[in-house]
Amino acid sequence: MVGAGLAGARTVLELRRQGFDGWIGLVGAEPVPPYDRPPLSKHLLDRPAPAWLSDELDADALAAADRVWLGTHATGVRVDRDGVRVRVDGPDAAAGAELTADALVVATGSAPVNPWPAARVLHTAADAEALRTALAAARRLVIVGAGWIGAEVATVAAAAGVEVIVLEALAGPLPVLGAVGELTRAWWRDAGVDLRTGVRVASVDATGVTLTDGERVDADLVLAAVGARPATGWLDGAVTRDPDGSIRVDEHLAPIAAGTVPAEEPTGHRAATRSRVRVVGDAARRRSARHGWVAGGHWDAALRGPAVAVAGLLGSPAPEDPAPYVFSTQFGHELALYGDPGRGDDLVLRGDPATDDGWAALWFEPGNDRLTAVFTVDRPRDVAAARRLFTGESLPELDRTAAADPAVPLRSALRG
Ligand SMILES: Cc1cc2nc3c(=O)[nH]c(=O)nc-3n(C[C@H](O)[C@H](O)[C@H](O)COP(=O)(O)OP(=O)(O)OC[C@H]3O[C@@H](n4cnc5c(N)ncnc54)[C@H](O)[C@@H]3O)c2cc1C
């Protein structure tokens, strides 16, 4: 088991829950036990201690494993029909030491993108600790990127009285939502955050940011919140990866490409070799019958994927096809996104974003009434309904007019 974050911890616990009584070794690069990441931004200033997963999941993955190496990196792997060999490097393992096993679960998550060494990032508990300390002495914070994490940090920093400037290269905030992100712009303004969109950062230094048009934006502190990429470099040469580092997996979370198989291995053994590997959490790009390719990067997949991966490894495949799901808390609003909004999809609003009553946005495939995604703002009932809508084998079809009426329950808009 390589990676001791949410997906890694959940996999170890699932192995035991599903009756595996063999040996489990857990390798994790961070020197601390598994903890939950979403509170790092939402509770950056009011909850300094990590939210340990042993508390959150009410079970201790470290105790469930036979051997745990924390502060230890996997640096390479070889998989063949005889088993798996993982090279590790850490305080309790000589550099280049090899662990052998019958199967490998990859749960190494993602690493933040940071093109500017002078900027900070927020990905680990150690990053949060350092950012908290720096913020205590800062008057002016520049955040590069108006995505989920940029918005959440802007929320807490502005509420603490820090002057916050957010620089976003694309046209509006929460760019993953396309035009709908623009509907959240007033929240930033009302919170006193100076959100500047359509601006590009050229460089970052100790005193601020220089934009590509030469403008200077001074700051005591700069946070890069411009996304993350799967941390799968250690698998290079052994497992086929997409250009962004993600590993394509099937419904059972087994790698699809034959890159896991050494070239000299006879064709007949390839399936057996590949089935020794599972990829869970942020590192995986999952094939979904309903949504097409689903990238990692979201908590829910790291929570739920391990049950599927373990069932497959133990010989009782139980494919599950959950909808992609993201949640966020920002500027006093509870947000949820189910599904995957396509760029050319039709947009239908449900409720009025200018009021405080809560609203939702729905995306439909152009030319038909198949729903591809639902985004909700302060509408817990729609969150529950959206989860249920995306459980069939294909995308649900909705009556667009009924779905646009916030007084009509979403499930009543379902066709057929
Ligand atoms: C600040 C923040 C806030 C977030 N908020 C939300 C949210 O509100 N909603 C949401 O849906 N998602 C959110 N996410 C994303 C969510 O936390 C991730 O999708 C989830 O943590 C993925 O779990 P994982 O186990 O796949 O990866 P991770 O949690 O990244 O864990 C992977 C672990 O593997 C370790 N590792 C990496 N490489 C190696 C190696 N070579 N050898 C050994 N160990 C290695 C890493 O150090 C890490 O500890 C947030 C993320 C961050 C950073």
Coordinates of C-alpha atoms and ligand atoms in Angstrom, one line a residue:
M1 CA 0.0 0.0 0.0
V2 CA 1.8 3.1 -1.2
G3 CA 0.5 6.5 0.0
A4 CA -0.9 7.1 3.5
G5 CA -3.6 9.7 2.8
L6 CA -7.4 9.2 2.7
A7 CA -7.3 6.6 -0.1
G8 CA -4.4 4.7 1.4
A9 CA -5.9 4.6 4.9
R10 CA -9.3 3.6 3.6
T11 CA -7.8 0.8 1.5
V12 CA -6.0 -0.7 4.5
L13 CA -9.2 -0.6 6.6
E14 CA -11.3 -2.0 3.7
L15 CA -8.8 -4.9 3.3
R16 CA -9.5 -5.9 6.9
R17 CA -13.2 -5.2 6.7
Q18 CA -13.5 -7.5 3.7
G19 CA -11.7 -10.2 5.5
F20 CA -8.1 -10.0 4.3
D21 CA -5.9 -11.5 7.0
G22 CA -2.6 -11.5 5.0
W23 CA 0.3 -9.1 5.5
I24 CA -0.2 -5.3 4.8
G25 CA 2.7 -2.9 4.5
L26 CA 1.9 0.8 4.3
V27 CA 4.4 3.3 3.0
G28 CA 3.7 7.1 3.3
A29 CA 5.9 10.0 2.4
E30 CA 4.6 12.3 5.1
P31 CA 6.1 11.9 8.6
V32 CA 2.7 12.0 10.3
P33 CA -0.3 9.6 10.5
P34 CA -3.1 10.0 7.9
Y35 CA -5.2 13.1 8.2
D36 CA -8.0 14.8 6.2
R37 CA -7.2 17.6 3.8
P38 CA -10.4 19.6 3.3
P39 CA -10.2 21.2 6.7
L40 CA -6.7 22.5 5.9
S41 CA -8.2 25.4 3.9
K42 CA -11.7 25.7 5.4
H43 CA -10.4 25.7 9.0
L44 CA -6.9 27.1 8.3
L45 CA -7.2 29.6 11.1
D46 CA -9.6 28.1 13.6
R47 CA -8.6 24.4 13.7
P48 CA -4.8 24.2 13.9
A49 CA -4.5 20.5 14.7
P50 CA -4.8 18.1 11.7
A51 CA -8.1 16.2 11.5
W52 CA -6.7 12.7 12.0
L53 CA -8.3 10.1 9.9
S54 CA -8.3 7.6 12.8
D55 CA -10.8 10.0 14.5
E56 CA -12.7 10.9 11.3
L57 CA -13.1 7.3 10.1
D58 CA -13.3 5.9 13.6
A59 CA -10.7 3.3 12.9
D60 CA -6.9 3.4 12.8
A61 CA -5.3 2.3 9.5
L62 CA -1.8 2.3 11.1
A63 CA -2.9 -0.3 13.6
A64 CA -4.6 -2.3 10.9
A65 CA -1.4 -2.6 8.9
D66 CA 1.3 -5.1 9.8
R67 CA 4.2 -2.7 9.0
V68 CA 4.1 1.1 8.5
W69 CA 6.9 3.2 7.1
L70 CA 6.1 6.9 7.5
G71 CA 8.4 9.6 6.2
T72 CA 9.3 7.1 3.5
H73 CA 9.0 7.5 -0.3
A74 CA 8.4 4.8 -2.8
T75 CA 10.9 5.6 -5.6
G76 CA 10.2 2.8 -8.1
V77 CA 8.3 -0.4 -8.7
R78 CA 8.4 -3.5 -10.8
V79 CA 5.4 -5.7 -11.3
D80 CA 5.5 -9.1 -13.0
R81 CA 3.6 -12.3 -12.8
D82 CA 5.5 -13.4 -9.7
G83 CA 4.6 -10.3 -7.7
V84 CA 5.4 -6.7 -6.9
R85 CA 8.7 -5.1 -5.8
V86 CA 8.6 -1.5 -4.5
R87 CA 11.8 0.4 -4.0
V88 CA 11.6 2.7 -0.9
D89 CA 13.8 5.4 0.7
G90 CA 13.2 6.6 4.3
P91 CA 14.5 6.6 7.8
D92 CA 13.7 3.0 8.5
A93 CA 14.6 1.7 5.1
A94 CA 18.0 1.9 3.4
A95 CA 17.8 3.8 0.1
G96 CA 16.9 1.4 -2.6
A97 CA 15.5 -1.2 -0.2
E98 CA 12.9 -3.4 -1.8
L99 CA 9.5 -4.4 -0.4
T100 CA 7.9 -7.4 -2.0
A101 CA 4.2 -8.3 -2.1
D102 CA 1.6 -10.1 -4.1
A103 CA -0.3 -6.9 -5.0
L104 CA 0.2 -3.1 -5.0
V105 CA -2.3 -0.4 -4.3
V106 CA -1.2 3.0 -5.6
A107 CA -2.6 5.8 -3.4
T108 CA 0.0 8.6 -3.8
G109 CA -2.6 11.3 -4.4
S110 CA -1.5 14.5 -6.0
A111 CA 1.1 17.3 -5.6
P112 CA 0.3 21.0 -5.9
V113 CA 1.4 22.8 -9.0
N114 CA 3.7 25.7 -8.2
P115 CA 5.5 27.5 -11.0
W116 CA 7.0 30.1 -8.6
P117 CA 9.4 29.0 -5.8
A118 CA 8.7 32.3 -3.9
A119 CA 5.1 31.4 -3.5
R120 CA 3.6 29.0 -0.9
V121 CA 1.2 26.2 -1.5
L122 CA -1.5 24.6 0.7
H123 CA -1.5 20.8 0.3
T124 CA -0.2 19.2 3.5
A125 CA -0.6 19.8 7.3
A126 CA 2.9 21.2 7.2
D127 CA 2.0 23.7 4.5
A128 CA -1.0 24.7 6.6
E129 CA 1.1 25.2 9.7
A130 CA 3.6 27.4 7.7
L131 CA 0.8 29.4 6.0
R132 CA -0.9 30.0 9.4
T133 CA 2.3 31.3 10.9
A134 CA 3.1 33.5 7.9
L135 CA -0.5 34.9 7.8
A136 CA -0.3 35.9 11.4
A137 CA 2.4 38.4 10.5
A138 CA 0.9 39.4 7.1
R139 CA -1.2 42.4 6.2
R140 CA -1.6 41.7 2.5
L141 CA -2.1 38.2 0.9
V142 CA -2.1 37.6 -2.8
I143 CA -3.7 34.3 -3.9
V144 CA -3.0 33.1 -7.5
G145 CA -6.0 31.1 -8.7
A146 CA -9.7 31.6 -7.9
G147 CA -10.5 27.9 -7.8
W148 CA -11.9 25.9 -4.9
I149 CA -8.8 26.2 -2.6
G150 CA -8.2 29.9 -3.6
A151 CA -11.8 30.7 -2.7
E152 CA -11.6 28.9 0.6
V153 CA -8.4 30.5 1.8
A154 CA -9.6 33.9 0.6
T155 CA -12.7 33.4 2.8
V156 CA -10.9 32.7 6.0
A157 CA -8.1 35.2 5.5
A158 CA -10.5 38.1 4.6
A159 CA -12.6 37.2 7.7
A160 CA -9.5 37.4 9.8
G161 CA -8.9 41.0 8.6
V162 CA -6.1 40.3 6.1
E163 CA -6.2 42.3 2.8
V164 CA -6.7 39.7 0.1
I165 CA -6.1 40.1 -3.6
V166 CA -6.9 37.1 -5.9
L167 CA -5.4 36.9 -9.3
E168 CA -7.1 34.6 -11.8
A169 CA -6.0 34.1 -15.4
L170 CA -9.4 33.0 -16.7
A171 CA -12.4 35.2 -17.1
G172 CA -14.2 34.4 -13.8
P173 CA -13.9 32.7 -10.4
L174 CA -14.4 29.0 -10.0
P175 CA -13.5 28.5 -13.7
V176 CA -14.3 24.8 -13.6
L177 CA -18.0 26.0 -13.6
G178 CA -17.6 28.1 -16.7
A179 CA -20.2 30.9 -16.9
V180 CA -21.7 29.8 -13.5
G181 CA -18.5 30.8 -11.7
E182 CA -19.2 34.4 -12.6
L183 CA -22.4 34.2 -10.6
T184 CA -20.4 33.9 -7.4
R185 CA -18.4 37.1 -8.1
A186 CA -20.5 39.2 -5.7
W187 CA -19.6 36.9 -2.8
W188 CA -15.9 37.8 -3.2
R189 CA -16.7 41.5 -3.4
D190 CA -19.0 41.4 -0.4
A191 CA -16.3 39.7 1.7
G192 CA -13.9 42.5 0.8
V193 CA -11.7 40.4 -1.5
D194 CA -10.2 42.1 -4.5
L195 CA -10.8 39.6 -7.2
R196 CA -9.0 40.4 -10.5
T197 CA -9.8 38.0 -13.4
G198 CA -8.1 37.8 -16.8
V199 CA -4.7 38.6 -15.4
R200 CA -1.6 36.5 -15.7
V201 CA 1.3 36.2 -13.3
A202 CA 4.8 36.5 -14.8
S203 CA 6.8 36.1 -11.6
V204 CA 6.7 36.0 -7.9
D205 CA 9.3 37.3 -5.4
A206 CA 9.5 38.1 -1.7
T207 CA 7.6 41.3 -2.0
G208 CA 4.8 40.4 -4.4
V209 CA 3.8 39.5 -7.9
T210 CA 4.6 40.9 -11.3
L211 CA 1.9 40.5 -14.0
T212 CA 2.7 39.8 -17.6
D213 CA 1.6 43.3 -18.5
G214 CA 4.3 44.6 -16.1
E215 CA 2.0 45.7 -13.3
R216 CA 3.2 45.1 -9.7
V217 CA 1.0 43.7 -7.0
D218 CA 2.7 44.0 -3.7
A219 CA 2.1 41.4 -1.0
D220 CA 3.6 40.1 2.3
L221 CA 2.6 36.6 1.2
V222 CA 1.8 34.9 -2.0
L223 CA -0.2 31.6 -2.2
A224 CA -0.2 29.6 -5.4
A225 CA -3.6 27.8 -5.7
V226 CA -3.4 26.8 -9.3
G227 CA -4.2 23.1 -9.1
A228 CA -2.5 19.8 -8.4
R229 CA -1.2 16.9 -10.5
P230 CA -1.1 13.2 -9.7
A231 CA 2.0 12.2 -7.7
T232 CA 2.9 9.2 -9.8
G233 CA 6.5 10.0 -11.0
W234 CA 7.8 7.1 -8.9
L235 CA 5.9 4.7 -11.2
D236 CA 7.6 6.0 -14.3
G237 CA 8.7 3.2 -16.6
A238 CA 6.5 0.7 -14.8
V239 CA 3.0 2.0 -15.3
T240 CA 1.6 3.9 -18.2
R241 CA 0.6 7.5 -17.2
D242 CA -1.3 10.3 -18.9
P243 CA 0.7 13.5 -19.6
D244 CA -0.7 15.0 -16.4
G245 CA 0.5 12.0 -14.4
S246 CA -2.8 10.3 -13.9
I247 CA -3.2 6.5 -14.4
R248 CA -6.2 5.4 -16.4
V249 CA -8.1 2.6 -14.6
D250 CA -11.2 0.5 -15.4
E251 CA -14.4 0.1 -13.4
H252 CA -12.4 -2.1 -10.9
L253 CA -9.7 0.6 -10.6
A254 CA -7.1 -1.7 -12.3
P255 CA -4.8 0.1 -14.8
I256 CA -6.0 -0.1 -18.3
A257 CA -2.8 0.4 -20.2
A258 CA -0.4 -2.6 -20.5
G259 CA 2.4 -0.4 -19.2
T260 CA 2.5 -2.5 -16.0
V261 CA 3.7 -5.5 -17.9
P262 CA 7.4 -6.0 -18.6
A263 CA 7.9 -6.3 -22.4
E264 CA 9.5 -9.8 -22.1
E265 CA 6.5 -11.2 -20.3
P266 CA 4.5 -13.7 -22.3
T267 CA 1.2 -12.3 -23.5
G268 CA -0.8 -14.9 -21.6
H269 CA 0.4 -13.6 -18.3
R270 CA -0.3 -10.0 -18.9
A271 CA -3.8 -9.9 -17.5
A272 CA -2.7 -11.6 -14.3
T273 CA 0.2 -9.2 -13.9
R274 CA -2.0 -6.2 -14.4
S275 CA -4.5 -7.4 -12.0
R276 CA -1.9 -7.2 -9.2
V277 CA -2.2 -3.4 -9.3
R278 CA -5.0 -1.0 -8.2
V279 CA -5.0 2.8 -8.3
V280 CA -7.2 4.7 -5.9
G281 CA -7.9 8.4 -5.1
D282 CA -6.3 11.4 -6.8
A283 CA -3.8 9.3 -8.8
A284 CA -6.5 7.6 -10.9
R285 CA -8.5 8.6 -13.9
R286 CA -11.5 6.3 -13.8
R287 CA -13.6 5.0 -16.7
S288 CA -17.3 5.7 -15.9
A289 CA -20.1 4.3 -18.1
R290 CA -22.1 7.4 -17.2
H291 CA -19.6 10.2 -17.2
G292 CA -16.8 9.1 -19.4
W293 CA -13.3 9.6 -18.0
V294 CA -13.4 11.0 -14.5
A295 CA -10.3 12.7 -13.2
G296 CA -9.2 12.3 -9.5
G297 CA -8.8 15.3 -7.3
H298 CA -11.8 14.9 -5.1
W299 CA -12.3 13.6 -1.6
D300 CA -15.3 11.4 -2.3
A301 CA -13.5 9.2 -4.8
A302 CA -10.6 8.7 -2.3
L303 CA -13.2 7.7 0.3
R304 CA -15.3 5.3 -1.9
G305 CA -12.8 3.9 -4.4
P306 CA -10.9 1.6 -1.9
A307 CA -14.0 -0.7 -1.4
V308 CA -14.1 -1.3 -5.1
A309 CA -10.3 -1.8 -5.4
V310 CA -10.2 -4.2 -2.5
A311 CA -13.2 -6.3 -3.7
G312 CA -11.4 -6.8 -7.0
L313 CA -8.1 -7.7 -5.4
L314 CA -9.8 -10.3 -3.1
G315 CA -11.7 -11.8 -6.1
S316 CA -15.2 -10.5 -5.5
P317 CA -15.4 -7.6 -8.1
A318 CA -18.0 -5.1 -7.1
P319 CA -17.8 -2.3 -9.6
E320 CA -19.4 1.0 -8.5
D321 CA -19.9 4.0 -10.7
P322 CA -20.4 7.0 -8.3
A323 CA -20.9 10.4 -9.9
P324 CA -17.9 12.8 -9.6
Y325 CA -18.6 14.9 -6.5
V326 CA -17.0 18.0 -5.1
F327 CA -18.0 20.0 -2.0
S328 CA -16.8 23.3 -0.8
T329 CA -17.6 25.9 1.9
Q330 CA -16.8 29.5 0.9
F331 CA -18.0 33.0 1.7
G332 CA -20.7 31.6 4.0
H333 CA -22.1 29.3 1.3
E334 CA -22.3 25.5 1.1
L335 CA -21.5 24.3 -2.5
A336 CA -21.8 20.9 -4.1
L337 CA -21.0 19.8 -7.7
Y338 CA -22.2 16.4 -9.0
G339 CA -21.3 15.2 -12.4
D340 CA -19.0 16.8 -15.0
P341 CA -20.2 20.0 -16.8
G342 CA -19.1 19.8 -20.4
R343 CA -17.9 23.0 -22.1
G344 CA -20.6 23.1 -24.7
D345 CA -23.4 21.9 -22.5
D346 CA -26.6 23.9 -22.1
L347 CA -27.1 25.7 -18.8
V348 CA -30.4 25.9 -16.9
L349 CA -30.6 27.9 -13.7
R350 CA -32.8 26.8 -10.9
G351 CA -33.6 29.7 -8.6
D352 CA -32.1 33.2 -8.5
P353 CA -28.4 33.6 -7.7
A354 CA -29.1 37.3 -6.7
T355 CA -31.2 36.2 -3.7
D356 CA -30.1 34.5 -0.4
D357 CA -32.5 31.6 -0.9
G358 CA -30.1 29.2 -2.5
W359 CA -30.0 28.2 -6.1
A360 CA -28.7 25.6 -8.5
A361 CA -27.3 25.3 -12.0
L362 CA -27.9 22.3 -14.2
W363 CA -26.0 21.3 -17.3
F364 CA -27.6 19.3 -20.2
E365 CA -26.1 17.7 -23.3
P366 CA -26.9 20.0 -26.2
G367 CA -29.8 18.8 -28.3
N368 CA -31.3 16.4 -25.7
D369 CA -32.4 16.4 -22.1
R370 CA -29.6 14.3 -20.6
L371 CA -28.3 15.9 -17.4
T372 CA -24.5 16.0 -17.2
A373 CA -24.0 18.0 -13.9
V374 CA -25.7 19.8 -11.0
F375 CA -24.1 22.6 -9.0
T376 CA -26.0 23.6 -5.8
V377 CA -25.6 26.6 -3.5
D378 CA -27.2 26.3 -0.1
R379 CA -29.7 23.7 -1.3
P380 CA -29.2 20.6 0.7
R381 CA -32.3 18.9 -0.7
D382 CA -31.0 19.3 -4.3
V383 CA -27.7 17.8 -3.1
A384 CA -29.4 14.6 -1.9
A385 CA -31.5 14.5 -5.1
A386 CA -28.5 15.0 -7.4
R387 CA -26.7 12.1 -5.7
R388 CA -29.7 9.9 -6.5
L389 CA -30.1 11.1 -10.0
F390 CA -26.6 9.9 -10.9
T391 CA -27.0 6.3 -9.9
G392 CA -28.4 4.7 -13.1
E393 CA -26.4 3.2 -15.9
S394 CA -26.6 6.3 -18.0
L395 CA -27.2 10.0 -17.5
P396 CA -30.7 10.8 -16.3
E397 CA -33.2 12.7 -18.6
L398 CA -35.0 15.6 -17.0
D399 CA -37.8 17.9 -18.1
R400 CA -35.8 21.2 -18.3
T401 CA -38.8 23.5 -17.5
A402 CA -39.7 21.5 -14.4
A403 CA -36.0 21.3 -13.3
A404 CA -35.7 25.1 -13.6
D405 CA -38.5 25.6 -11.0
P406 CA -36.9 25.6 -7.5
A407 CA -40.3 24.7 -6.0
V408 CA -40.4 21.4 -8.0
P409 CA -38.4 18.6 -6.3
L410 CA -35.6 17.6 -8.7
R411 CA -36.7 14.0 -8.8
S412 CA -40.1 15.1 -10.0
A413 CA -38.5 16.5 -13.1
L414 CA -37.1 13.1 -14.0
R415 CA -38.4 11.6 -17.2
G416 CA -39.4 8.0 -17.7
Ligands
LIG1 C1 -6.4 22.2 1.1 C2 -7.2 21.2 0.4 C3 -8.6 21.2 0.5 C4 -9.4 20.3 -0.1 N1 -10.8 20.4 0.0 C5 -11.6 19.6 -0.7 C6 -13.0 19.7 -0.6 O1 -13.5 20.6 0.0 N2 -13.7 18.8 -1.3 C7 -13.2 17.8 -2.1 O2 -13.9 17.0 -2.7 N3 -11.8 17.6 -2.1 C8 -11.0 18.5 -1.5 N4 -9.7 18.4 -1.5 C9 -9.1 17.2 -2.3 C10 -9.0 16.0 -1.4 O3 -8.5 16.3 -0.2 C11 -8.3 14.9 -2.2 O4 -9.0 14.6 -3.3 C12 -8.0 13.7 -1.3 O5 -7.2 14.0 -0.2 C13 -7.3 12.6 -2.2 O6 -6.9 11.6 -1.3 P1 -5.7 10.6 -1.8 O7 -5.5 9.7 -0.7 O8 -5.8 10.2 -3.1 O9 -4.4 11.6 -1.9 P2 -3.6 12.4 -0.7 O10 -4.6 12.9 0.3 O11 -2.9 13.5 -1.5 O12 -2.6 11.4 -0.1 C14 -1.6 10.8 -0.8 C15 -0.4 10.6 0.2 O13 0.6 9.8 -0.6 C16 1.9 10.4 -0.2 N5 2.8 10.1 -1.3 C17 3.0 10.8 -2.5 N6 4.0 10.2 -3.2 C18 4.5 9.2 -2.4 C19 5.5 8.3 -2.6 N7 6.3 8.2 -3.8 N8 5.8 7.3 -1.7 C20 5.0 7.3 -0.5 N9 4.0 8.2 -0.3 C21 3.7 9.1 -1.2 C22 1.6 11.8 0.0 O14 2.6 12.4 0.7 C23 0.2 11.8 0.7 O15 0.4 11.7 2.1 C24 -8.8 19.3 -0.9 C25 -7.4 19.2 -1.0 C26 -6.6 20.1 -0.3 C27 -5.1 20.1 -0.5

